[in-house]
GROMACS .gro file of C-alpha atoms in nm:
model
   85
    1MET     CA    1   0.018   0.017  -0.001
    2SER     CA    2   0.113   0.334  -0.075
    3VAL     CA    3   0.127   0.608   0.207
    4VAL     CA    4  -0.118   0.838   0.021
    5ASN     CA    5  -0.377   0.512   0.020
    6ASP     CA    6  -0.281   0.467   0.402
    7LYS     CA    7  -0.320   0.836   0.463
    8ALA     CA    8  -0.668   0.876   0.280
    9ILE     CA    9  -0.789   0.564   0.517
   10GLY     CA   10  -0.647   0.693   0.842
   11ALA     CA   11  -0.888   1.011   0.742
   12ALA     CA   12  -1.163   0.836   0.665
   13LEU     CA   13  -1.115   0.645   0.995
   14LEU     CA   14  -1.103   0.934   1.160
   15ALA     CA   15  -1.392   1.132   1.005
   16VAL     CA   16  -1.650   0.823   1.120
   17GLY     CA   17  -1.462   0.791   1.424
   18SER     CA   18  -1.539   1.154   1.505
   19PHE     CA   19  -1.886   1.136   1.357
   20VAL     CA   20  -2.009   0.833   1.547
   21PHE     CA   21  -1.846   0.991   1.880
   22THR     CA   22  -2.014   1.338   1.853
   23TYR     CA   23  -2.388   1.172   1.722
   24TYR     CA   24  -2.311   0.904   2.067
   25SER     CA   25  -2.256   1.259   2.275
   26VAL     CA   26  -2.544   1.418   2.162
   27TRP     CA   27  -2.754   1.104   2.202
   28THR     CA   28  -2.720   1.027   2.483
   29LEU     CA   29  -2.606   1.397   2.696
   30VAL     CA   30  -2.857   1.619   2.497
   31ILE     CA   31  -3.154   1.489   2.342
   32PRO     CA   32  -3.255   1.355   2.722
   33PHE     CA   33  -3.345   1.689   2.780
   34VAL     CA   34  -3.519   1.805   2.445
   35ASP     CA   35  -3.896   1.803   2.450
   36GLU     CA   36  -4.065   1.463   2.334
   37ASP     CA   37  -4.273   1.686   2.069
   38HIS     CA   38  -3.925   1.818   1.906
   39PRO     CA   39  -3.813   1.708   1.543
   40ALA     CA   40  -3.449   1.624   1.650
   41ARG     CA   41  -3.638   1.336   1.864
   42GLN     CA   42  -3.715   1.131   1.544
   43LEU     CA   43  -3.298   1.160   1.423
   44PHE     CA   44  -3.197   0.927   1.722
   45PRO     CA   45  -3.317   0.565   1.825
   46PRO     CA   46  -3.460   0.563   2.187
   47GLN     CA   47  -3.282   0.592   2.499
   48TRP     CA   48  -3.258   0.224   2.596
   49PHE     CA   49  -3.044   0.136   2.320
   50ALA     CA   50  -2.807   0.427   2.437
   51VAL     CA   51  -2.704   0.161   2.694
   52ALA     CA   52  -2.809  -0.159   2.482
   53ILE     CA   53  -2.572  -0.157   2.232
   54PRO     CA   54  -2.239  -0.077   2.408
   55VAL     CA   55  -2.307  -0.319   2.653
   56PHE     CA   56  -2.358  -0.580   2.344
   57LEU     CA   57  -2.093  -0.506   2.214
   58LEU     CA   58  -1.859  -0.499   2.528
   59ALA     CA   59  -1.983  -0.859   2.571
   60VAL     CA   60  -1.915  -0.971   2.189
   61GLY     CA   61  -1.554  -0.787   2.246
   62ILE     CA   62  -1.485  -0.969   2.578
   63THR     CA   63  -1.623  -1.278   2.453
   64GLY     CA   64  -1.395  -1.294   2.137
   65ILE     CA   65  -1.071  -1.165   2.345
   66PHE     CA   66  -1.153  -1.511   2.582
   67GLY     CA   67  -1.248  -1.724   2.317
   68PHE     CA   68  -0.909  -1.593   2.082
   69LEU     CA   69  -0.665  -1.686   2.477
   70SER     CA   70  -0.851  -1.997   2.506
   71PHE     CA   71  -0.769  -2.104   2.154
   72VAL     CA   72  -0.403  -1.987   2.203
   73MET     CA   73  -0.413  -2.205   2.545
   74LEU     CA   74  -0.518  -2.488   2.395
   75LYS     CA   75  -0.313  -2.445   2.119
   76SER     CA   76   0.030  -2.458   2.257
   77GLY     CA   77  -0.079  -2.697   2.557
   78LYS     CA   78  -0.109  -2.971   2.253
   79LYS     CA   79   0.219  -2.843   2.118
   80ALA     CA   80   0.377  -2.880   2.461
   81ALA     CA   81   0.243  -3.253   2.525
   82LYS     CA   82   0.362  -3.374   2.130
   83LYS     CA   83   0.740  -3.218   2.223
   84SER     CA   84   0.697  -3.397   2.568
   85THR     CA   85   0.624  -3.732   2.410
   0.00000   0.00000   0.00000
């Protein structure tokens, strides 16, 4: 990959991350204080999802990490058992 391509990918990731951070911050910190009938409420899902989505992602991430660690430990245990015999 070229340096220009890497910079473009980095800029795109920075833009997406900044948008997600701003959207989530407004959703969780500003929208609860906006009236129920305000049109801005239509741009955001219900507040319950503001907690449910990060909890789900955290659970999936932790499961993936521990699954990977378990796989590596089992694989290295089989190698050690094979060497000792």
